[in-house]
Every structure is written in structure tokens, then in C-alpha cells.
Coordinates of C-alpha atoms in Angstrom, one line a residue:
G252 CA -16.8 -26.8 -51.5
L253 CA -15.6 -26.0 -47.9
S254 CA -19.0 -26.6 -46.3
D255 CA -19.2 -30.0 -48.2
K256 CA -15.9 -30.9 -46.7
K257 CA -17.0 -29.8 -43.2
Y258 CA -20.2 -31.8 -43.5
K259 CA -18.3 -35.0 -44.6
T260 CA -15.9 -34.6 -41.7
M261 CA -18.8 -34.1 -39.2
S262 CA -20.6 -37.0 -40.8
T263 CA -17.6 -39.3 -40.6
A264 CA -17.0 -38.3 -36.9
N265 CA -20.6 -39.0 -36.0
T266 CA -20.5 -42.5 -37.7
A267 CA -17.3 -43.2 -35.8
D268 CA -19.1 -42.1 -32.5
T269 CA -22.1 -44.3 -33.3
L270 CA -20.0 -47.4 -34.1
D271 CA -17.9 -46.7 -30.9
T272 CA -21.1 -46.5 -28.9
V273 CA -22.5 -49.7 -30.6
A274 CA -19.2 -51.6 -29.8
R275 CA -19.2 -50.5 -26.2
D276 CA -22.8 -51.5 -25.8
R277 CA -22.0 -55.0 -27.2
T278 CA -19.0 -55.4 -24.7
H279 CA -21.3 -54.2 -21.9
S280 CA -24.0 -56.7 -22.8
T281 CA -21.5 -59.6 -23.1
I282 CA -20.0 -58.9 -19.7
T283 CA -23.4 -58.5 -18.1
W284 CA -24.8 -61.9 -19.5
R285 CA -21.5 -63.6 -18.5
L286 CA -21.3 -62.4 -14.9
M287 CA -24.7 -61.1 -13.6
P288 CA -26.9 -64.3 -13.4
L289 CA -24.3 -66.1 -11.2
L290 CA -23.7 -63.0 -9.0
L291 CA -27.3 -62.3 -8.6
I292 CA -28.1 -65.8 -7.5
C293 CA -25.2 -65.7 -5.0
Y294 CA -26.4 -62.3 -3.5
L295 CA -30.0 -63.5 -3.4
F296 CA -28.8 -66.5 -1.0
A297 CA -26.6 -64.1 0.9
H298 CA -29.5 -61.8 1.7
L299 CA -31.9 -64.7 2.2
D300 CA -29.6 -66.2 4.9
R301 CA -29.3 -62.7 6.5
I302 CA -33.1 -62.0 6.7
N303 CA -34.6 -65.6 7.2
I304 CA -34.0 -64.9 11.0
G305 CA -36.9 -62.4 10.7
F306 CA -39.3 -65.2 9.6
A307 CA -37.9 -67.7 12.1
K308 CA -38.4 -65.2 15.0
M309 CA -41.9 -66.0 16.1
Q310 CA -41.5 -69.9 16.2
M311 CA -37.9 -69.8 17.4
S312 CA -38.5 -67.2 20.2
A313 CA -41.5 -69.3 21.4
D314 CA -39.5 -72.5 21.4
L315 CA -36.4 -71.1 23.1
N316 CA -38.1 -68.5 25.3
F317 CA -36.2 -65.5 23.6
S318 CA -37.5 -62.0 24.5
D319 CA -37.6 -59.3 21.8
T320 CA -34.5 -57.8 23.2
V321 CA -32.6 -61.2 22.9
Y322 CA -33.9 -61.5 19.3
G323 CA -32.9 -57.9 18.4
F324 CA -29.4 -58.3 19.9
G325 CA -28.8 -61.6 18.2
A326 CA -30.1 -60.3 14.8
G327 CA -27.9 -57.3 15.2
L328 CA -24.7 -59.1 16.3
F329 CA -24.4 -60.3 12.7
F330 CA -23.5 -56.6 11.8
V331 CA -21.1 -56.1 14.6
A332 CA -19.0 -58.9 13.2
Y333 CA -19.7 -57.4 9.6
A334 CA -18.3 -54.1 10.8
L335 CA -15.2 -55.6 12.3
F336 CA -14.2 -57.9 9.5
G337 CA -15.3 -56.0 6.4
V338 CA -11.9 -54.3 5.7
P339 CA -9.6 -57.2 6.4
S340 CA -11.8 -59.4 4.3
N341 CA -11.8 -57.0 1.3
M342 CA -7.9 -56.6 1.6
A343 CA -7.7 -60.5 1.5
L344 CA -9.9 -60.4 -1.7
D345 CA -7.3 -58.1 -3.3
R346 CA -4.5 -60.5 -2.3
V347 CA -6.1 -63.9 -3.0
G348 CA -8.2 -62.9 -6.0
P349 CA -12.0 -62.4 -6.2
R350 CA -12.8 -66.0 -7.5
R351 CA -11.2 -68.0 -4.7
W352 CA -12.0 -65.6 -1.9
I353 CA -15.7 -65.2 -2.7
A354 CA -16.0 -69.0 -3.1
A355 CA -14.4 -69.7 0.3
L356 CA -16.6 -67.1 2.0
M357 CA -19.7 -68.7 0.5
V358 CA -18.9 -72.3 1.5
V359 CA -18.2 -71.1 5.1
W360 CA -21.3 -69.0 5.5
G361 CA -23.6 -71.7 3.9
A362 CA -22.3 -74.1 6.5
L363 CA -22.8 -71.7 9.3
S364 CA -26.3 -70.6 8.1
A365 CA -27.4 -74.3 8.0
S366 CA -26.0 -75.1 11.4
M367 CA -28.4 -72.4 12.9
F368 CA -30.8 -75.3 13.3
L369 CA -28.6 -76.5 16.2
I370 CA -29.4 -73.4 18.4
D371 CA -30.8 -74.2 21.7
S372 CA -29.8 -71.2 23.9
A373 CA -29.3 -67.4 23.6
A374 CA -25.6 -67.9 23.8
G375 CA -25.5 -70.3 20.9
F376 CA -27.8 -67.9 18.9
Y377 CA -25.3 -65.0 19.5
V378 CA -22.2 -67.1 18.6
L379 CA -23.6 -68.3 15.3
R380 CA -25.0 -64.9 14.2
F381 CA -21.6 -63.3 15.0
L382 CA -19.7 -66.0 13.0
L383 CA -22.1 -65.6 10.1
G384 CA -21.4 -61.9 10.1
V385 CA -17.6 -62.7 9.9
A386 CA -18.1 -65.0 7.0
E387 CA -20.4 -62.6 5.0
A388 CA -18.5 -59.4 5.8
G389 CA -16.4 -59.5 2.6
F390 CA -19.1 -60.7 0.2
F391 CA -21.1 -57.5 -0.8
P392 CA -18.2 -55.0 -0.7
G393 CA -16.0 -57.5 -2.5
I394 CA -18.5 -57.9 -5.3
L395 CA -18.9 -54.1 -5.6
V396 CA -15.1 -53.7 -6.1
F397 CA -15.2 -56.6 -8.6
L398 CA -18.0 -54.9 -10.6
N399 CA -16.2 -51.5 -10.5
R400 CA -13.3 -53.1 -12.3
W401 CA -15.5 -54.3 -15.1
Y402 CA -17.9 -51.4 -15.7
P403 CA -17.2 -47.6 -16.3
A404 CA -19.0 -45.1 -14.2
G405 CA -21.8 -44.2 -16.7
R406 CA -22.9 -47.9 -16.6
R407 CA -22.8 -48.7 -13.0
A408 CA -26.1 -47.4 -11.6
Q409 CA -28.2 -49.9 -13.6
I410 CA -25.7 -52.7 -13.1
T411 CA -25.6 -52.2 -9.3
A412 CA -29.3 -52.0 -9.3
L413 CA -29.4 -55.2 -11.2
F414 CA -27.1 -56.9 -8.8
A415 CA -28.8 -55.4 -5.7
I416 CA -32.3 -56.5 -6.8
A417 CA -31.3 -59.6 -5.0
V418 CA -32.2 -57.7 -1.8
P419 CA -35.9 -57.2 -2.6
M420 CA -36.0 -60.5 -4.6
A421 CA -34.8 -62.3 -1.4
G422 CA -37.9 -60.8 0.3
V423 CA -40.2 -61.7 -2.6
I424 CA -38.9 -65.3 -2.7
G425 CA -37.9 -65.5 0.9
G426 CA -41.2 -64.4 2.3
P427 CA -43.4 -67.2 0.8
L428 CA -40.6 -69.8 0.8
S429 CA -39.8 -69.2 4.5
G430 CA -43.4 -69.0 5.5
G431 CA -44.1 -72.2 3.5
I432 CA -41.2 -74.1 5.1
L433 CA -42.3 -73.0 8.6
E434 CA -45.8 -74.3 8.1
S435 CA -45.2 -77.4 6.0
F436 CA -42.1 -78.8 7.6
H437 CA -43.1 -78.0 11.3
D438 CA -42.3 -81.1 13.4
F439 CA -41.2 -83.2 10.4
A440 CA -38.6 -85.8 11.2
G441 CA -38.3 -84.5 14.8
L442 CA -37.2 -80.9 13.8
R443 CA -39.2 -77.7 14.1
G444 CA -40.2 -75.5 11.2
W445 CA -37.6 -72.8 11.9
Q446 CA -34.9 -75.5 12.0
W447 CA -35.8 -76.9 8.6
M448 CA -35.8 -73.3 7.2
F449 CA -32.2 -72.7 8.2
V450 CA -31.1 -76.1 6.7
I451 CA -33.0 -75.8 3.5
E452 CA -31.9 -72.2 2.8
G453 CA -28.2 -72.7 4.0
V454 CA -27.1 -75.9 2.2
P455 CA -27.4 -74.5 -1.5
V456 CA -25.0 -71.8 -0.7
I457 CA -22.2 -74.3 -0.2
L458 CA -22.9 -75.8 -3.6
L459 CA -23.1 -72.2 -5.1
G460 CA -19.6 -71.5 -3.6
L461 CA -18.2 -74.4 -5.6
V462 CA -19.8 -73.0 -8.8
V463 CA -18.1 -69.7 -8.1
L464 CA -14.7 -71.4 -7.8
K465 CA -15.1 -72.9 -11.1
C466 CA -16.8 -70.2 -13.2
L467 CA -16.1 -66.7 -11.9
P468 CA -13.2 -64.9 -13.7
D469 CA -10.8 -62.8 -11.6
S470 CA -10.7 -59.9 -14.1
F471 CA -11.6 -59.0 -17.8
E472 CA -7.9 -59.3 -18.7
T473 CA -8.0 -63.1 -18.2
V474 CA -11.1 -64.1 -20.1
K475 CA -11.4 -65.6 -23.5
W476 CA -14.7 -64.4 -24.3
L477 CA -13.8 -60.7 -24.8
A478 CA -11.7 -59.8 -28.0
P479 CA -8.4 -57.9 -27.5
V480 CA -9.9 -54.7 -29.0
Q481 CA -12.8 -55.0 -26.5
K482 CA -10.4 -55.3 -23.5
Q483 CA -8.4 -52.4 -24.8
Q484 CA -11.6 -50.2 -25.0
L485 CA -12.4 -51.1 -21.5
R486 CA -9.0 -50.5 -20.3
E487 CA -9.0 -47.0 -21.7
Q488 CA -12.4 -46.1 -20.3
L489 CA -11.4 -47.3 -16.8
N490 CA -8.0 -45.5 -16.9
K491 CA -9.6 -42.2 -18.0
E492 CA -11.8 -42.2 -15.0
E493 CA -8.9 -42.9 -12.6
H494 CA -7.3 -39.5 -13.2
R495 CA -10.4 -37.8 -11.7
K496 CA -10.3 -39.5 -8.3
S497 CA -9.1 -37.6 -5.2
I498 CA -8.4 -40.5 -2.7
T499 CA -5.4 -42.4 -3.9
S500 CA -3.7 -43.6 -0.7
F501 CA -4.8 -45.8 2.3
S502 CA -4.3 -42.9 4.8
A503 CA -6.4 -40.5 2.6
I504 CA -9.4 -42.8 3.1
F505 CA -9.4 -42.0 6.8
N506 CA -8.5 -38.3 6.4
N507 CA -11.0 -37.3 3.7
P508 CA -14.2 -35.7 5.1
Q509 CA -16.2 -37.0 2.0
V510 CA -15.6 -40.5 3.3
W511 CA -17.1 -39.8 6.6
L512 CA -20.1 -38.1 5.0
L513 CA -20.7 -41.1 2.9
V514 CA -20.5 -43.3 6.0
A515 CA -23.2 -41.1 7.6
V516 CA -25.4 -41.5 4.5
Y517 CA -24.9 -45.2 4.3
F518 CA -25.9 -45.4 8.0
A519 CA -29.3 -44.1 6.9
V520 CA -29.5 -46.5 4.0
M521 CA -28.8 -49.5 6.2
L522 CA -31.3 -48.3 8.8
A523 CA -34.0 -48.3 6.0
V524 CA -33.0 -51.8 4.6
N525 CA -32.7 -53.5 7.9
T526 CA -35.8 -52.1 9.7
L527 CA -37.8 -53.9 6.9
A528 CA -35.6 -57.0 6.8
F529 CA -35.8 -57.9 10.5
W530 CA -39.2 -56.4 11.6
M531 CA -41.6 -56.5 8.6
P532 CA -43.0 -59.9 9.3
T533 CA -43.4 -58.9 13.0
L534 CA -45.1 -55.6 12.1
I535 CA -47.5 -57.4 9.7
H536 CA -48.3 -60.1 12.3
G537 CA -48.9 -57.3 14.9
A538 CA -51.5 -55.6 12.5
G539 CA -53.7 -58.7 13.0
I540 CA -52.4 -61.1 10.3
G541 CA -52.3 -64.4 12.1
S542 CA -51.1 -67.2 9.7
E543 CA -47.4 -67.6 9.0
G544 CA -48.1 -68.3 5.3
K545 CA -50.1 -65.1 4.9
V546 CA -47.4 -63.0 6.7
G547 CA -44.8 -64.5 4.3
L548 CA -46.9 -63.6 1.3
L549 CA -47.7 -60.0 2.4
S550 CA -44.1 -59.6 3.3
A551 CA -43.2 -60.1 -0.4
V552 CA -45.4 -57.1 -1.7
P553 CA -43.1 -54.3 -0.5
Y554 CA -40.1 -56.1 -1.9
L555 CA -41.8 -56.7 -5.2
A556 CA -42.7 -53.0 -5.6
G557 CA -39.0 -52.3 -4.6
C558 CA -37.7 -54.5 -7.5
F559 CA -39.4 -52.5 -10.1
F560 CA -38.7 -49.1 -8.5
M561 CA -34.9 -49.8 -8.1
I562 CA -34.4 -50.9 -11.6
G563 CA -36.3 -47.8 -12.9
C564 CA -34.3 -45.5 -10.6
G565 CA -31.0 -47.0 -11.8
R566 CA -31.8 -46.5 -15.5
S567 CA -33.1 -43.0 -14.8
S568 CA -29.8 -42.1 -12.9
D569 CA -27.5 -43.4 -15.7
R570 CA -29.7 -41.7 -18.5
H571 CA -29.8 -38.3 -16.8
R572 CA -26.2 -38.8 -15.3
E573 CA -27.5 -37.6 -12.0
R574 CA -26.7 -39.4 -8.6
R575 CA -27.7 -37.2 -5.6
W576 CA -31.5 -36.7 -6.1
H577 CA -31.8 -40.3 -7.2
L578 CA -30.5 -41.3 -3.7
C579 CA -32.1 -38.4 -1.6
V580 CA -35.8 -39.1 -2.8
P581 CA -35.7 -42.9 -2.1
L582 CA -34.3 -42.2 1.4
L583 CA -37.1 -39.7 2.0
M584 CA -39.7 -42.1 0.7
S585 CA -38.3 -44.8 3.1
A586 CA -38.5 -42.5 6.1
A587 CA -42.1 -41.5 5.3
G588 CA -43.1 -45.1 4.9
I589 CA -41.7 -46.3 8.1
A590 CA -43.3 -43.4 9.9
I591 CA -46.7 -44.3 8.3
A592 CA -46.3 -47.9 9.5
G593 CA -45.8 -46.7 13.0
V594 CA -49.0 -44.3 13.1
S595 CA -51.5 -47.1 13.6
P596 CA -49.8 -50.4 14.1
A597 CA -53.1 -52.4 14.5
N598 CA -54.4 -51.2 11.0
P599 CA -53.2 -53.7 8.4
T600 CA -54.0 -51.4 5.5
L601 CA -51.9 -48.5 6.8
V602 CA -49.1 -50.7 7.9
L603 CA -48.9 -52.4 4.5
A604 CA -49.2 -49.1 2.7
G605 CA -46.3 -47.7 4.7
L606 CA -44.2 -50.8 4.2
I607 CA -44.7 -50.7 0.6
V608 CA -43.5 -47.1 0.3
A609 CA -40.5 -47.9 2.6
G610 CA -39.8 -50.9 0.6
M611 CA -39.6 -49.0 -2.7
G612 CA -37.4 -46.4 -1.1
A613 CA -34.9 -48.7 0.7
S614 CA -34.6 -51.0 -2.3
A615 CA -33.6 -48.1 -4.6
A616 CA -31.4 -46.3 -2.0
L617 CA -29.0 -49.3 -1.7
P618 CA -27.6 -49.5 -5.3
M619 CA -27.9 -45.7 -5.7
F620 CA -25.7 -45.1 -2.7
W621 CA -22.8 -47.3 -4.2
Q622 CA -22.5 -45.0 -7.1
L623 CA -21.0 -42.3 -4.8
P624 CA -17.9 -44.0 -3.3
P625 CA -16.1 -44.9 -6.7
A626 CA -16.3 -41.3 -7.7
F627 CA -13.7 -40.5 -5.0
L628 CA -11.8 -43.7 -4.5
S629 CA -9.1 -44.7 -6.9
N630 CA -8.6 -48.4 -8.0
S631 CA -5.9 -49.0 -5.4
T632 CA -8.1 -47.7 -2.5
Q633 CA -11.5 -49.1 -3.5
A634 CA -11.2 -52.4 -1.7
A635 CA -10.4 -50.7 1.7
G636 CA -12.5 -47.6 1.2
I637 CA -15.7 -49.5 0.1
A638 CA -15.2 -52.0 3.0
L639 CA -14.7 -49.1 5.4
I640 CA -18.0 -47.5 4.5
S641 CA -19.8 -50.8 4.4
S642 CA -18.5 -51.7 7.8
F643 CA -19.4 -48.5 9.5
G644 CA -22.9 -48.6 7.9
S645 CA -23.3 -52.0 9.4
I646 CA -23.5 -50.4 12.9
A647 CA -26.9 -49.0 11.8
S648 CA -27.8 -52.6 10.9
F649 CA -27.3 -53.6 14.5
F650 CA -28.8 -50.4 15.8
A651 CA -32.2 -50.9 14.0
P652 CA -33.2 -54.4 15.1
Y653 CA -31.9 -53.9 18.6
L654 CA -33.7 -50.5 19.1
I655 CA -37.1 -51.9 17.9
G656 CA -36.7 -55.0 20.1
W657 CA -35.8 -53.0 23.1
M658 CA -38.6 -50.4 22.6
R659 CA -41.2 -53.2 22.1
D660 CA -40.2 -54.9 25.3
T661 CA -40.2 -51.5 27.1
T662 CA -43.3 -49.8 25.8
Q663 CA -45.2 -52.7 24.3
S664 CA -45.2 -50.9 21.0
A665 CA -42.7 -50.3 18.1
S666 CA -44.1 -47.0 17.0
L667 CA -41.7 -44.7 18.9
A668 CA -38.8 -46.6 17.5
L669 CA -40.1 -46.4 14.0
Y670 CA -40.4 -42.6 14.3
V671 CA -36.8 -42.3 15.6
L672 CA -35.6 -44.4 12.7
A673 CA -37.6 -42.5 10.2
L674 CA -36.1 -39.2 11.4
L675 CA -32.5 -40.5 11.1
I676 CA -33.2 -41.9 7.6
A677 CA -34.6 -38.6 6.4
L678 CA -31.6 -36.8 7.9
G679 CA -29.3 -39.1 5.8
G680 CA -31.4 -38.2 2.8
F681 CA -30.6 -34.5 3.2
L682 CA -26.9 -35.3 3.9
V683 CA -26.7 -36.7 0.4
L684 CA -27.1 -33.2 -1.0
R685 CA -23.9 -32.1 0.8
T686 CA -21.8 -34.1 -1.7
Q687 CA -20.5 -32.3 -4.8
A688 CA -22.6 -32.9 -8.0
S689 CA -19.7 -32.1 -10.2
I690 CA -17.8 -35.1 -8.6
V691 CA -20.5 -37.7 -8.1
N692 CA -22.3 -37.4 -11.3
P693 CA -20.7 -39.3 -14.2
Q694 CA -19.1 -37.2 -17.0

């Protein structure tokens, strides 16, 4: 009799757990279908407007007599602005609300990106790249804060990977699209190919900003498409996680050594992402590929491999509830790939093989990194904390294009710069293992 009762109790508990899991899966699925398509398209254009300068480089530099140093400095200035304005922008998002703030940022950066076609001097190039960085500074960290308020920790790796897939997708779509515009629209209606590229890729962002203003909800509490019981369940999950977090005040963000360790790791992640974003077309061109269209198509291959790898990595991380090795390994892959691309810069097979490995690693490292900060930062400190880490990491985004440009002008080769960058990225990979597994791995 007793064992029957015990069995029935266990059976009832298991059934309740299963029903609870099914209900949570349904809520998760509803939120994902409602939010992610729009956010994914917005981030795709954000990254496209950030990296299209890499495709414009050869035509634009020839037309305006820009050296590699001028190009590298201008490409990097975006990230100086990004570093300076990330925190204030995210604080404004908390005050104004995500919907209105993200919509405003998109309208402004779309207009600035399109107006890049007006550049006729190095000074104009520097000013517009800086202003574009100011406008985009709050977008990515703002969306991360937004997503962390909709999804519990155990779901976030695959969701962040799904959102961040826009980075390699921008490469997959942006490579052939930008290459095609550069060739097909060259000297059409009195504008050069690179000028058309900025207009065609900038204007849609203004329209997308208006869609965000109409469609993006500020929080799950305000939507009609979640039932009260679903909202309650989500509230309980998110509140339970809050109690584990160690950084609960604004001053603690600056005083906590873990935050500065994360800054150093993110520095390495951004070195990996931006070495590819700004120099991949030039490295492929330098390996003997002459046509703009072919360079665009080949630039898409490392990003395509990155799309599959990052989704697999995010799923594996959530399934095994493990974060550190899922970030360390992609960073080491990226370092190895960048070093391989530097070994024989005139060998197209070796350069492309290195870029594919680096593309897979860099693509997966970006969403995997963003699983770490929310493990430490409470709800009230996330906007400032995530923006601070993102801002300091952006210094790496300035450093990578500028270093390669300067090295190419000085030594006529990018190889030495690629080795230095690979070493720094590998160092970042090993620093990941200095974080505490018990804190960063979801419970």
C-alpha cells in the first residue's frame, strides 16, 4: 500500500513537471515568433551598415585617394563613438522605453548611413563614421537588455545566437549584395557604385525604424498575446534568477573585478569579429581574386559556415548548461583561422580556409559571450553594465582595422598584424576560463 502511494505521488509530480515544461516551451515559442523576426531583420541591417564600408573600400579609396591608414582610422572611428555613447544610450533606453528609443536610433542611423554617399574627403568620412557610431551605440546592448527581460537564463544562449545570426547573415547577404551593387550600379545616374551601395543599404533602415515604433512591445507585462498565467510563470522564473546576482548597484559595476575580466574577454571577441568584417574582402582580393562580384561571393562563405556553427553552439550550450568552454573553443578557432590567413597571403585556398575557421569561431563567440554578463548583473544594473562592457569592447573594434591598415601601409603586408591579433584573441579565450563555472552556468 505504501509503495503504491509513493509511486502515485511520484507519478503525479512527474506529470506536473512535464505539463509545466510544456507550458513554458509554449510561452517561449510564442515570444520567439512574436519578437525575433523583426529584431533579426533590424540587426541584419545594423551590421550591414557597419560592414559595408569593407566592400566600398577599394572603389572609394581609389576615387578619393584614401590610404589604408585613412580607411582603417575612419572604419575604426565608428567604434570610438560607440565606446563613448553606449552607456548614456542604454540609460536613455531604460528611461524612454525600448520601443521608442530603438525606433529613434534606427531612423537616425539609416539617414546617416545613406548620407555616406556624399563623402568627398577624409574629414567628411571621419565625421560621418563617428556620427554613425553615436547612433548605433545603443542598439545591440539595448536589444540584449530587452531580451534578458523576456527570456530566463536557460533559454538565452540559443535565443542570443538566433538574434546574433544577423552578424554572419549580414556577411552572407551583404557580400553578394554589396559586390553586385558595386558592379551593376557603377556610374549609373552620375553616382559611383560605392555611393549607390550606401544609399540602397541605408534607406530601408529608416522604414524599419517606423515598423519598430508601431510593432515592438516594451515588456511582456503590456502584451495581449500572453495569457495572465504565462506572464505569472515568466515573472516567477525571472525573479528567482535575480536572487543569485552579485552586482546590484551602479557603483558595483565599476568595482567588481568580474566586470573587467569580461571587458578583456569581449575585447578579444570584437577583435575576431571586426578583423573579418573590415578586412576579409581585402584579404581575399590580395590572394589574387580580382573581380568585385567574386570577392563578394567568397566573402559570404565564412559567414555561411558561421551561421550553422553558432546555432549549433548555442543549442549545445543550453542543453549541457555549460558556458565557458562554449566560448573558449570558438575564440581559439578564430585565433587559429586568422593566423592561417596570414601565413601565405597570396595563396587563395589557404587564405579562404583560414577565414572559414575564423568566421565559424567569431560568429559563435559573439552570442556565447553575452551569456556571461547577465549571470552577474541584476535587472537594475543590466542596462549600464552591458553597455559598459560593449563600449570598452568597441575599443578593440577600432584597434583591429586601424592596426591592419597601418601595418599594410608600413610593411606592405597584413601578416604581422594578423599574428598579433590572433595572439590577443587566443589570450581572451584562455581568460574565459578564469570566470567561475558555478556562477556563469545556468542552474
